[in-house]
PDB file of C-alpha atoms in Angstrom:
ATOM      1  CA  GLY O   1      51.937  33.075 -35.255  1.00 33.00           C
ATOM      2  CA  PRO O   2      53.374  36.613 -34.998  1.00 35.00           C
ATOM      3  CA  PHE O   3      54.317  38.355 -38.201  1.00 34.00           C
ATOM      4  CA  GLN O   4      56.411  41.465 -38.769  1.00 34.00           C
ATOM      5  CA  SER O   5      55.370  43.030 -42.047  1.00 36.00           C
ATOM      6  CA  GLN O   6      53.869  46.210 -43.351  1.00 40.00           C
ATOM      7  CA  LEU O   7      51.921  45.985 -46.586  1.00 46.00           C
ATOM      8  CA  VAL O   8      50.265  49.109 -47.863  1.00 45.00           C
ATOM      9  CA  ASP O   9      47.836  49.427 -50.744  1.00 48.00           C
ATOM     10  CA  ILE O  10      47.678  52.909 -52.308  1.00 54.00           C
ATOM     11  CA  ARG O  11      45.248  53.638 -55.083  1.00 50.00           C
ATOM     12  CA  PRO O  12      43.163  56.578 -56.391  1.00 52.00           C
ATOM     13  CA  ARG O  13      39.688  56.913 -54.976  1.00 49.00           C
ATOM     14  CA  GLY O  14      37.382  59.879 -55.371  1.00 45.00           C
ATOM     15  CA  GLY O  15      40.084  62.009 -56.990  1.00 47.00           C
ATOM     16  CA  LYS O  16      42.800  61.394 -54.379  1.00 48.00           C
ATOM     17  CA  LEU O  17      45.132  58.690 -53.186  1.00 53.00           C
ATOM     18  CA  VAL O  18      43.862  56.508 -50.350  1.00 50.00           C
ATOM     19  CA  ARG O  19      46.229  54.406 -48.202  1.00 51.00           C
ATOM     20  CA  THR O  20      44.982  51.091 -46.866  1.00 50.00           C
ATOM     21  CA  VAL O  21      47.101  49.158 -44.360  1.00 45.00           C
ATOM     22  CA  ILE O  22      46.903  45.416 -45.014  1.00 38.00           C
ATOM     23  CA  GLY O  23      49.049  44.259 -42.070  1.00 35.00           C
ATOM     24  CA  GLU O  24      51.335  45.974 -39.596  1.00 32.00           C
ATOM     25  CA  SER O  25      53.382  44.355 -36.793  1.00 30.00           C
ATOM     26  CA  ALA O  26      50.400  42.596 -35.275  1.00 33.00           C
ATOM     27  CA  ALA O  27      50.585  39.400 -33.263  1.00 35.00           C
ATOM     28  CA  PRO O  28      47.341  37.427 -33.597  1.00 38.00           C
ATOM     29  CA  ALA O  29      45.451  36.785 -30.375  1.00 42.00           C
ATOM     30  CA  HIS O  30      44.779  33.322 -29.037  1.00 41.00           C
ATOM     31  CA  GLY O  31      42.375  31.597 -31.410  1.00 41.00           C
ATOM     32  CA  GLN O  32      42.837  34.363 -33.990  1.00 45.00           C
ATOM     33  CA  SER O  33      44.744  33.890 -37.228  1.00 44.00           C
ATOM     34  CA  ALA O  34      46.908  36.299 -39.188  1.00 44.00           C
ATOM     35  CA  GLU O  35      44.260  36.118 -41.881  1.00 49.00           C
ATOM     36  CA  THR O  36      41.771  37.656 -39.443  1.00 58.00           C
ATOM     37  CA  ASP O  37      44.190  40.498 -38.696  1.00 61.00           C
ATOM     38  CA  ASN O  38      44.383  41.154 -42.417  1.00 57.00           C
ATOM     39  CA  GLU O  39      40.594  41.159 -42.727  1.00 59.00           C
ATOM     40  CA  ILE O  40      40.334  43.832 -40.038  1.00 60.00           C
ATOM     41  CA  SER O  41      43.306  45.865 -41.267  1.00 52.00           C
ATOM     42  CA  ALA O  42      42.033  45.931 -44.822  1.00 47.00           C
ATOM     43  CA  LYS O  43      39.052  47.971 -43.569  1.00 51.00           C
ATOM     44  CA  SER O  44      41.157  50.350 -41.520  1.00 52.00           C
ATOM     45  CA  THR O  45      41.218  53.412 -43.782  1.00 51.00           C
ATOM     46  CA  ILE O  46      37.889  55.204 -43.966  1.00 53.00           C
ATOM     47  CA  CYS O  47      36.790  58.573 -45.309  1.00 48.00           C
ATOM     48  CA  ALA O  48      35.018  60.565 -42.597  1.00 46.00           C
ATOM     49  CA  ASP O  49      34.048  63.223 -45.128  1.00 46.00           C
ATOM     50  CA  GLY O  50      35.328  64.635 -48.400  1.00 43.00           C
ATOM     51  CA  ASN O  51      38.535  65.954 -46.837  1.00 46.00           C
ATOM     52  CA  THR O  52      39.607  63.608 -44.028  1.00 55.00           C
ATOM     53  CA  ASP O  53      40.980  60.086 -44.127  1.00 79.00           C
ATOM     54  CA  TYR O  54      41.478  58.156 -40.936  1.00 87.00           C
ATOM     55  CA  GLU O  55      42.323  54.660 -39.813  1.00 91.00           C
ATOM     56  CA  VAL O  56      40.476  52.624 -37.223  1.00 94.00           C
ATOM     57  CA  GLY O  57      42.605  52.022 -34.117  1.00 95.00           C
ATOM     58  CA  TYR O  58      42.084  49.997 -30.955  1.00 96.00           C
ATOM     59  CA  ALA O  59      43.074  51.562 -27.618  1.00 95.00           C
ATOM     60  CA  PRO O  60      43.659  48.911 -24.897  1.00 96.00           C
ATOM     61  CA  MET O  61      41.537  49.051 -21.747  1.00 96.00           C
ATOM     62  CA  TRP O  62      43.077  47.585 -18.577  1.00 96.00           C
ATOM     63  CA  ASN O  63      41.159  46.250 -15.596  1.00 96.00           C
ATOM     64  CA  ILE O  64      43.625  47.469 -12.978  1.00 95.00           C
ATOM     65  CA  ARG O  65      41.709  45.845 -10.131  1.00 94.00           C
ATOM     66  CA  ASN O  66      42.311  42.343 -11.537  1.00 94.00           C
ATOM     67  CA  GLU O  67      45.281  43.237 -13.791  1.00 94.00           C
ATOM     68  CA  VAL O  68      43.574  41.940 -16.931  1.00 95.00           C
ATOM     69  CA  LEU O  69      43.669  43.504 -20.400  1.00 95.00           C
ATOM     70  CA  MET O  70      39.938  43.238 -20.984  1.00 94.00           C
ATOM     71  CA  GLY O  71      38.879  45.374 -23.924  1.00 96.00           C
ATOM     72  CA  TYR O  72      39.551  48.027 -26.563  1.00 97.00           C
ATOM     73  CA  ALA O  73      38.101  51.403 -27.443  1.00 96.00           C
ATOM     74  CA  VAL O  74      37.378  51.551 -31.181  1.00 96.00           C
ATOM     75  CA  LEU O  75      38.720  54.937 -32.322  1.00 94.00           C
ATOM     76  CA  PRO O  76      39.354  56.858 -35.545  1.00 94.00           C
ATOM     77  CA  VAL O  77      43.078  57.682 -35.843  1.00 93.00           C
ATOM     78  CA  ILE O  78      45.257  59.855 -38.066  1.00 91.00           C
ATOM     79  CA  ARG O  79      48.874  58.981 -37.385  1.00 86.00           C
ATOM     80  CA  ASN O  80      52.072  61.032 -37.560  1.00 80.00           C
ATOM     81  CA  THR O  81      50.656  64.527 -38.023  1.00 81.00           C
ATOM     82  CA  GLN O  82      52.497  67.662 -36.887  1.00 81.00           C
ATOM     83  CA  GLU O  83      50.442  67.490 -33.683  1.00 81.00           C
ATOM     84  CA  GLY O  84      51.255  63.787 -33.207  1.00 80.00           C
ATOM     85  CA  ASP O  85      48.655  61.051 -33.539  1.00 83.00           C
ATOM     86  CA  LEU O  86      45.117  62.414 -33.671  1.00 88.00           C
ATOM     87  CA  TYR O  87      42.224  60.271 -32.458  1.00 89.00           C
ATOM     88  CA  GLY O  88      38.559  60.551 -31.613  1.00 88.00           C
ATOM     89  CA  ARG O  89      36.898  63.830 -32.500  1.00 88.00           C
ATOM     90  CA  LYS O  90      40.318  65.360 -33.223  1.00 89.00           C
ATOM     91  CA  VAL O  91      40.405  63.633 -36.633  1.00 90.00           C
ATOM     92  CA  LEU O  92      37.806  66.157 -37.820  1.00 88.00           C
ATOM     93  CA  GLY O  93      40.184  69.053 -37.163  1.00 84.00           C
ATOM     94  CA  ALA O  94      38.483  72.361 -36.461  1.00 78.00           C
ATOM     95  CA  SER O  95      35.199  71.171 -37.962  1.00 72.00           C
ATOM     96  CA  ASN O  96      32.168  71.410 -35.698  1.00 72.00           C
ATOM     97  CA  HIS O  97      29.615  70.322 -38.286  1.00 83.00           C
ATOM     98  CA  PRO O  98      27.045  68.028 -36.612  1.00 86.00           C
ATOM     99  CA  GLU O  99      26.766  65.997 -39.826  1.00 90.00           C
ATOM    100  CA  GLN O 100      30.472  65.099 -39.771  1.00 91.00           C
ATOM    101  CA  LEU O 101      30.385  64.119 -36.101  1.00 92.00           C
ATOM    102  CA  TYR O 102      27.264  62.037 -36.754  1.00 94.00           C
ATOM    103  CA  ALA O 103      29.002  60.317 -39.688  1.00 93.00           C
ATOM    104  CA  LEU O 104      32.020  59.603 -37.468  1.00 94.00           C
ATOM    105  CA  ASP O 105      29.895  58.093 -34.684  1.00 95.00           C
ATOM    106  CA  THR O 106      27.800  55.907 -36.981  1.00 95.00           C
ATOM    107  CA  GLN O 107      30.897  54.657 -38.818  1.00 94.00           C
ATOM    108  CA  MET O 108      32.686  53.752 -35.572  1.00 95.00           C
ATOM    109  CA  LEU O 109      29.580  51.971 -34.271  1.00 96.00           C
ATOM    110  CA  LYS O 110      29.277  49.976 -37.487  1.00 96.00           C
ATOM    111  CA  THR O 111      33.010  49.172 -37.385  1.00 95.00           C
ATOM    112  CA  GLN O 112      32.717  47.976 -33.784  1.00 96.00           C
ATOM    113  CA  ILE O 113      29.916  45.601 -34.792  1.00 96.00           C
ATOM    114  CA  GLU O 114      31.738  44.401 -37.932  1.00 95.00           C
ATOM    115  CA  THR O 115      34.943  43.754 -35.976  1.00 95.00           C
ATOM    116  CA  ALA O 116      33.087  41.700 -33.378  1.00 96.00           C
ATOM    117  CA  GLU O 117      31.279  39.833 -36.154  1.00 95.00           C
ATOM    118  CA  THR O 118      34.645  38.939 -37.720  1.00 94.00           C
ATOM    119  CA  LEU O 119      36.357  37.903 -34.487  1.00 95.00           C
ATOM    120  CA  LEU O 120      33.705  36.175 -32.351  1.00 94.00           C
ATOM    121  CA  PRO O 121      33.642  32.968 -34.454  1.00 93.00           C
ATOM    122  CA  LYS O 122      37.402  32.762 -33.765  1.00 91.00           C
ATOM    123  CA  ASN O 123      37.029  32.683 -29.962  1.00 92.00           C
ATOM    124  CA  PHE O 124      37.419  36.417 -29.379  1.00 94.00           C
ATOM    125  CA  THR O 125      36.907  37.154 -25.672  1.00 93.00           C
ATOM    126  CA  SER O 126      37.596  40.892 -25.246  1.00 95.00           C
ATOM    127  CA  LEU O 127      35.174  43.803 -25.110  1.00 96.00           C
ATOM    128  CA  LEU O 128      34.909  46.484 -27.800  1.00 97.00           C
ATOM    129  CA  VAL O 129      33.794  50.003 -26.863  1.00 97.00           C
ATOM    130  CA  SER O 130      32.693  52.676 -29.336  1.00 96.00           C
ATOM    131  CA  GLN O 131      32.192  56.338 -28.490  1.00 95.00           C
ATOM    132  CA  ILE O 132      28.960  58.206 -29.153  1.00 96.00           C
ATOM    133  CA  HIS O 133      29.144  61.978 -28.809  1.00 95.00           C
ATOM    134  CA  PHE O 134      26.517  63.867 -26.854  1.00 96.00           C
ATOM    135  CA  ASP O 135      26.002  66.227 -29.820  1.00 94.00           C
ATOM    136  CA  THR O 136      24.982  63.265 -31.991  1.00 95.00           C
ATOM    137  CA  LEU O 137      22.433  62.161 -29.392  1.00 95.00           C
ATOM    138  CA  SER O 138      21.106  65.732 -29.188  1.00 94.00           C
ATOM    139  CA  SER O 139      19.533  65.384 -32.638  1.00 93.00           C
ATOM    140  CA  SER O 140      16.386  63.253 -32.638  1.00 93.00           C
ATOM    141  CA  THR O 141      17.118  62.081 -36.206  1.00 95.00           C
ATOM    142  CA  SER O 142      20.729  61.128 -35.413  1.00 95.00           C
ATOM    143  CA  ARG O 143      19.723  59.471 -32.146  1.00 95.00           C
ATOM    144  CA  LYS O 144      17.090  57.423 -33.987  1.00 95.00           C
ATOM    145  CA  THR O 145      19.719  56.208 -36.479  1.00 96.00           C
ATOM    146  CA  ILE O 146      22.131  55.245 -33.679  1.00 96.00           C
ATOM    147  CA  LEU O 147      19.365  53.207 -32.031  1.00 96.00           C
ATOM    148  CA  GLU O 148      18.418  51.583 -35.356  1.00 96.00           C
ATOM    149  CA  ILE O 149      22.029  50.447 -35.827  1.00 96.00           C
ATOM    150  CA  ALA O 150      22.188  49.183 -32.252  1.00 96.00           C
ATOM    151  CA  LYS O 151      18.912  47.248 -32.645  1.00 95.00           C
ATOM    152  CA  LYS O 152      20.542  45.143 -35.378  1.00 93.00           C
ATOM    153  CA  ILE O 153      23.240  43.818 -32.994  1.00 94.00           C
ATOM    154  CA  PRO O 154      22.667  40.044 -32.725  1.00 93.00           C
ATOM    155  CA  PRO O 155      22.002  38.834 -29.160  1.00 91.00           C
ATOM    156  CA  TYR O 156      25.147  36.669 -29.165  1.00 91.00           C
ATOM    157  CA  MET O 157      27.312  39.771 -29.791  1.00 94.00           C
ATOM    158  CA  LYS O 158      25.809  41.929 -27.064  1.00 92.00           C
ATOM    159  CA  GLY O 159      28.106  40.491 -24.398  1.00 93.00           C
ATOM    160  CA  ASN O 160      31.177  41.866 -26.199  1.00 96.00           C
ATOM    161  CA  LEU O 161      29.948  45.363 -27.107  1.00 97.00           C
ATOM    162  CA  MET O 162      29.887  48.530 -25.002  1.00 97.00           C
ATOM    163  CA  ALA O 163      29.119  52.191 -25.708  1.00 97.00           C
ATOM    164  CA  SER O 164      30.633  55.288 -24.122  1.00 97.00           C
ATOM    165  CA  ILE O 165      28.849  58.660 -24.140  1.00 97.00           C
ATOM    166  CA  VAL O 166      31.453  61.429 -24.523  1.00 96.00           C
ATOM    167  CA  ASP O 167      31.802  65.226 -24.722  1.00 94.00           C
ATOM    168  CA  ILE O 168      28.907  66.006 -22.396  1.00 95.00           C
ATOM    169  CA  PRO O 169      28.734  69.753 -21.578  1.00 93.00           C
ATOM    170  CA  SER O 170      29.314  70.533 -17.899  1.00 91.00           C
ATOM    171  CA  SER O 171      25.984  72.342 -17.590  1.00 90.00           C
ATOM    172  CA  THR O 172      23.907  69.398 -18.877  1.00 93.00           C
ATOM    173  CA  PRO O 173      20.989  68.596 -16.544  1.00 93.00           C
ATOM    174  CA  SER O 174      20.709  64.944 -15.547  1.00 92.00           C
ATOM    175  CA  SER O 175      17.205  64.794 -17.032  1.00 93.00           C
ATOM    176  CA  THR O 176      18.513  65.913 -20.443  1.00 94.00           C
ATOM    177  CA  LEU O 177      21.342  63.367 -20.422  1.00 94.00           C
ATOM    178  CA  ALA O 178      18.912  60.608 -19.430  1.00 94.00           C
ATOM    179  CA  GLN O 179      16.619  61.495 -22.319  1.00 94.00           C
ATOM    180  CA  ARG O 180      19.505  61.587 -24.839  1.00 94.00           C
ATOM    181  CA  MET O 181      20.858  58.124 -23.932  1.00 93.00           C
ATOM    182  CA  SER O 182      17.484  56.491 -23.369  1.00 92.00           C
ATOM    183  CA  GLY O 183      17.296  52.991 -24.823  1.00 92.00           C
ATOM    184  CA  LEU O 184      21.025  52.447 -25.448  1.00 93.00           C
ATOM    185  CA  SER O 185      21.512  50.127 -22.479  1.00 92.00           C
ATOM    186  CA  GLU O 186      19.058  47.643 -24.042  1.00 93.00           C
ATOM    187  CA  TYR O 187      21.455  46.838 -26.875  1.00 94.00           C
ATOM    188  CA  PHE O 188      24.911  46.885 -25.246  1.00 95.00           C
ATOM    189  CA  ARG O 189      26.512  44.883 -22.483  1.00 94.00           C
ATOM    190  CA  ALA O 190      27.274  48.174 -20.736  1.00 94.00           C
ATOM    191  CA  VAL O 191      27.071  51.935 -21.259  1.00 96.00           C
ATOM    192  CA  SER O 192      29.641  54.310 -19.768  1.00 97.00           C
ATOM    193  CA  ILE O 193      29.209  58.057 -19.238  1.00 97.00           C
ATOM    194  CA  THR O 194      32.321  60.206 -19.625  1.00 97.00           C
ATOM    195  CA  ILE O 195      31.754  62.924 -17.048  1.00 96.00           C
ATOM    196  CA  PRO O 196      32.984  66.422 -17.980  1.00 94.00           C
ATOM    197  CA  SER O 197      34.408  67.160 -14.519  1.00 92.00           C
ATOM    198  CA  SER O 198      34.798  65.627 -11.084  1.00 92.00           C
ATOM    199  CA  ASP O 199      31.927  67.867  -9.902  1.00 91.00           C
ATOM    200  CA  PHE O 200      29.423  66.364 -12.345  1.00 93.00           C
ATOM    201  CA  PRO O 201      26.563  64.588 -10.481  1.00 93.00           C
ATOM    202  CA  ILE O 202      27.416  60.868 -10.570  1.00 94.00           C
ATOM    203  CA  ALA O 203      24.575  59.465  -8.459  1.00 93.00           C
ATOM    204  CA  PRO O 204      21.884  59.837 -11.207  1.00 94.00           C
ATOM    205  CA  CYS O 205      24.033  58.024 -13.827  1.00 94.00           C
ATOM    206  CA  ALA O 206      23.012  54.542 -12.655  1.00 92.00           C
ATOM    207  CA  ALA O 207      19.321  55.365 -13.114  1.00 91.00           C
ATOM    208  CA  MET O 208      20.105  56.357 -16.721  1.00 92.00           C
ATOM    209  CA  GLY O 209      21.277  52.820 -17.499  1.00 91.00           C
ATOM    210  CA  ALA O 210      25.005  53.451 -17.071  1.00 95.00           C
ATOM    211  CA  THR O 211      27.240  50.824 -15.507  1.00 95.00           C
ATOM    212  CA  SER O 212      30.332  53.010 -15.198  1.00 96.00           C
ATOM    213  CA  VAL O 213      31.505  56.606 -15.232  1.00 97.00           C
ATOM    214  CA  SER O 214      34.616  57.612 -17.126  1.00 97.00           C
ATOM    215  CA  TYR O 215      36.933  60.571 -16.520  1.00 97.00           C
ATOM    216  CA  ARG O 216      39.487  61.948 -18.970  1.00 95.00           C
ATOM    217  CA  ILE O 217      42.541  63.056 -17.042  1.00 93.00           C
ATOM    218  CA  PRO O 218      43.542  66.636 -17.976  1.00 89.00           C
ATOM    219  CA  ALA O 219      47.083  66.852 -19.315  1.00 85.00           C
ATOM    220  CA  ASP O 220      48.009  69.828 -17.133  1.00 87.00           C
ATOM    221  CA  LEU O 221      47.276  68.254 -13.728  1.00 88.00           C
ATOM    222  CA  SER O 222      49.964  66.917 -11.400  1.00 90.00           C
ATOM    223  CA  ASN O 223      49.666  63.356 -10.127  1.00 90.00           C
ATOM    224  CA  ALA O 224      48.753  64.667  -6.684  1.00 92.00           C
ATOM    225  CA  ALA O 225      45.913  66.740  -8.151  1.00 94.00           C
ATOM    226  CA  ILE O 226      44.738  63.787 -10.260  1.00 94.00           C
ATOM    227  CA  VAL O 227      44.683  61.508  -7.201  1.00 95.00           C
ATOM    228  CA  ALA O 228      42.570  64.080  -5.332  1.00 95.00           C
ATOM    229  CA  GLU O 229      40.097  64.256  -8.243  1.00 95.00           C
ATOM    230  CA  ALA O 230      40.075  60.460  -8.607  1.00 96.00           C
ATOM    231  CA  ARG O 231      39.393  59.904  -4.905  1.00 96.00           C
ATOM    232  CA  LYS O 232      36.272  62.088  -5.155  1.00 96.00           C
ATOM    233  CA  ILE O 233      35.038  60.337  -8.328  1.00 97.00           C
ATOM    234  CA  ILE O 234      35.677  56.831  -7.008  1.00 97.00           C
ATOM    235  CA  GLY O 235      33.886  57.595  -3.737  1.00 96.00           C
ATOM    236  CA  ALA O 236      30.805  58.947  -5.511  1.00 96.00           C
ATOM    237  CA  ALA O 237      30.804  56.052  -8.004  1.00 97.00           C
ATOM    238  CA  LYS O 238      31.034  53.422  -5.272  1.00 96.00           C
ATOM    239  CA  SER O 239      28.087  55.018  -3.489  1.00 96.00           C
ATOM    240  CA  ALA O 240      26.091  54.804  -6.726  1.00 95.00           C
ATOM    241  CA  LYS O 241      27.313  51.213  -7.360  1.00 96.00           C
ATOM    242  CA  LEU O 242      29.050  52.279 -10.566  1.00 97.00           C
ATOM    243  CA  LEU O 243      32.445  51.216 -11.886  1.00 97.00           C
ATOM    244  CA  THR O 244      35.090  53.791 -12.809  1.00 97.00           C
ATOM    245  CA  VAL O 245      37.193  54.328 -15.934  1.00 97.00           C
ATOM    246  CA  PHE O 246      40.154  56.716 -16.087  1.00 97.00           C
ATOM    247  CA  GLU O 247      41.207  57.697 -19.590  1.00 95.00           C
ATOM    248  CA  GLU O 248      44.555  58.932 -20.933  1.00 93.00           C
ATOM    249  CA  VAL O 249      46.717  57.598 -18.098  1.00 94.00           C
ATOM    250  CA  SER O 250      50.305  58.121 -19.263  1.00 90.00           C
ATOM    251  CA  ASP O 251      52.129  57.315 -16.023  1.00 89.00           C
ATOM    252  CA  LEU O 252      52.416  53.775 -14.662  1.00 92.00           C
ATOM    253  CA  ASN O 253      52.888  55.116 -11.130  1.00 92.00           C
ATOM    254  CA  LEU O 254      49.580  56.937 -11.519  1.00 94.00           C
ATOM    255  CA  ALA O 255      47.936  53.714 -12.679  1.00 94.00           C
ATOM    256  CA  VAL O 256      49.152  51.987  -9.508  1.00 94.00           C
ATOM    257  CA  ALA O 257      47.852  54.891  -7.378  1.00 95.00           C
ATOM    258  CA  LEU O 258      44.432  54.676  -9.069  1.00 96.00           C
ATOM    259  CA  LYS O 259      44.330  50.956  -8.336  1.00 95.00           C
ATOM    260  CA  LYS O 260      45.050  51.584  -4.655  1.00 96.00           C
ATOM    261  CA  LEU O 261      42.220  54.128  -4.553  1.00 96.00           C
ATOM    262  CA  GLY O 262      39.773  51.531  -5.870  1.00 96.00           C
ATOM    263  CA  GLY O 263      39.696  52.493  -9.559  1.00 96.00           C
ATOM    264  CA  VAL O 264      38.648  49.690 -11.921  1.00 96.00           C
ATOM    265  CA  PHE O 265      39.560  50.457 -15.554  1.00 97.00           C
ATOM    266  CA  ILE O 266      42.135  52.652 -17.288  1.00 96.00           C
ATOM    267  CA  THR O 267      43.235  53.482 -20.822  1.00 95.00           C
ATOM    268  CA  GLY O 268      46.259  55.478 -21.890  1.00 92.00           C
ATOM    269  CA  THR O 269      49.798  55.472 -23.186  1.00 90.00           C
ATOM    270  CA  CYS O 270      51.106  53.600 -20.128  1.00 90.00           C
ATOM    271  CA  LEU O 271      49.650  50.565 -21.934  1.00 91.00           C
ATOM    272  CA  GLY O 272      51.402  51.425 -25.197  1.00 85.00           C
ATOM    273  CA  GLY O 273      50.068  53.070 -28.326  1.00 85.00           C
ATOM    274  CA  ILE O 274      46.790  52.599 -30.175  1.00 91.00           C
ATOM    275  CA  GLU O 275      46.931  49.186 -31.831  1.00 92.00           C
ATOM    276  CA  GLN O 276      45.850  48.181 -35.306  1.00 91.00           C
ATOM    277  CA  THR O 277      43.996  45.034 -34.303  1.00 92.00           C
ATOM    278  CA  PRO O 278      42.456  43.999 -30.973  1.00 95.00           C
ATOM    279  CA  GLY O 279      43.751  41.008 -29.018  1.00 93.00           C
ATOM    280  CA  ASN O 280      42.058  38.659 -26.599  1.00 94.00           C
ATOM    281  CA  MET O 281      41.742  39.277 -22.882  1.00 93.00           C
ATOM    282  CA  LYS O 282      44.924  38.325 -21.013  1.00 93.00           C
ATOM    283  CA  GLN O 283      46.739  38.869 -17.735  1.00 93.00           C
ATOM    284  CA  LEU O 284      48.669  42.150 -17.697  1.00 92.00           C
ATOM    285  CA  THR O 285      50.480  42.906 -14.460  1.00 92.00           C
ATOM    286  CA  VAL O 286      52.278  46.006 -13.272  1.00 91.00           C
ATOM    287  CA  LYS O 287      55.524  44.067 -13.624  1.00 90.00           C
ATOM    288  CA  ASP O 288      54.676  43.338 -17.278  1.00 90.00           C
ATOM    289  CA  LEU O 289      54.355  47.058 -17.952  1.00 89.00           C
ATOM    290  CA  GLN O 290      57.498  47.892 -15.994  1.00 87.00           C
ATOM    291  CA  ASP O 291      59.465  45.323 -17.994  1.00 87.00           C
ATOM    292  CA  ARG O 292      58.006  46.674 -21.241  1.00 83.00           C
ATOM    293  CA  SER O 293      58.927  50.234 -20.262  1.00 80.00           C
ATOM    294  CA  GLN O 294      62.502  49.270 -19.384  1.00 80.00           C
ATOM    295  CA  ALA O 295      62.896  47.329 -22.641  1.00 77.00           C
ATOM    296  CA  ALA O 296      61.784  50.414 -24.601  1.00 67.00           C
TER     297      ALA O 296
END
């Protein structure tokens, strides 16, 4: 059943103290025991390089069309910094070293697979999505390693694993993107492309093996401006028979507006914070979120 505890193991490793969270306010999913939560949490602190420690977090993904919590993005997280919680590429700070980004991507991919391997025997039904940065795929050596890791995914796990290609430069030709992500769709249930802008050509994405396009909502846009951008993206995606994902949705009213426009998936703080362990797929209605918001 649910447990409310926070156990932290701190010990020296590599000349510095490393914090490992053993369990933290996590309610086990249906068919999942507290012991499983501990197994996942015990792996949650990882060294990205010699200077950065981060945890593995799980950002909920909501199917707004059917109001089902259907999956989680597997993300590196550094909590409670001066800039707030850092996640994704931000955990590397100002570093732009390709080797560090490659190490981050391969570690998240391996963690995604390990998490699914731990949970699937316990009736885990949700999807897990890991991000792969375009810069990593731009190196033939790094791309080969990503594919080698993906090739080892057992067939029975494929139905629960997705990949999302992120940080694509706006000027990237469709032919270059297709070459970079070639082969990935063979090993995952689905591959999503995070488009850099609403003007990015969406029609060719389906031919690349993508099943959805994702758009990160800029923090400085008004809801009216976001709706205008979303309408254009959703229209182009529907024409290409692609699903849509809208990331970083902080406003429940915006989530409802995206649903009315025909959007399919969203992530963001309107669903709550990044969680320590993933839960199973469940119904999650607008009323649920409204009640949660009022209770907070």
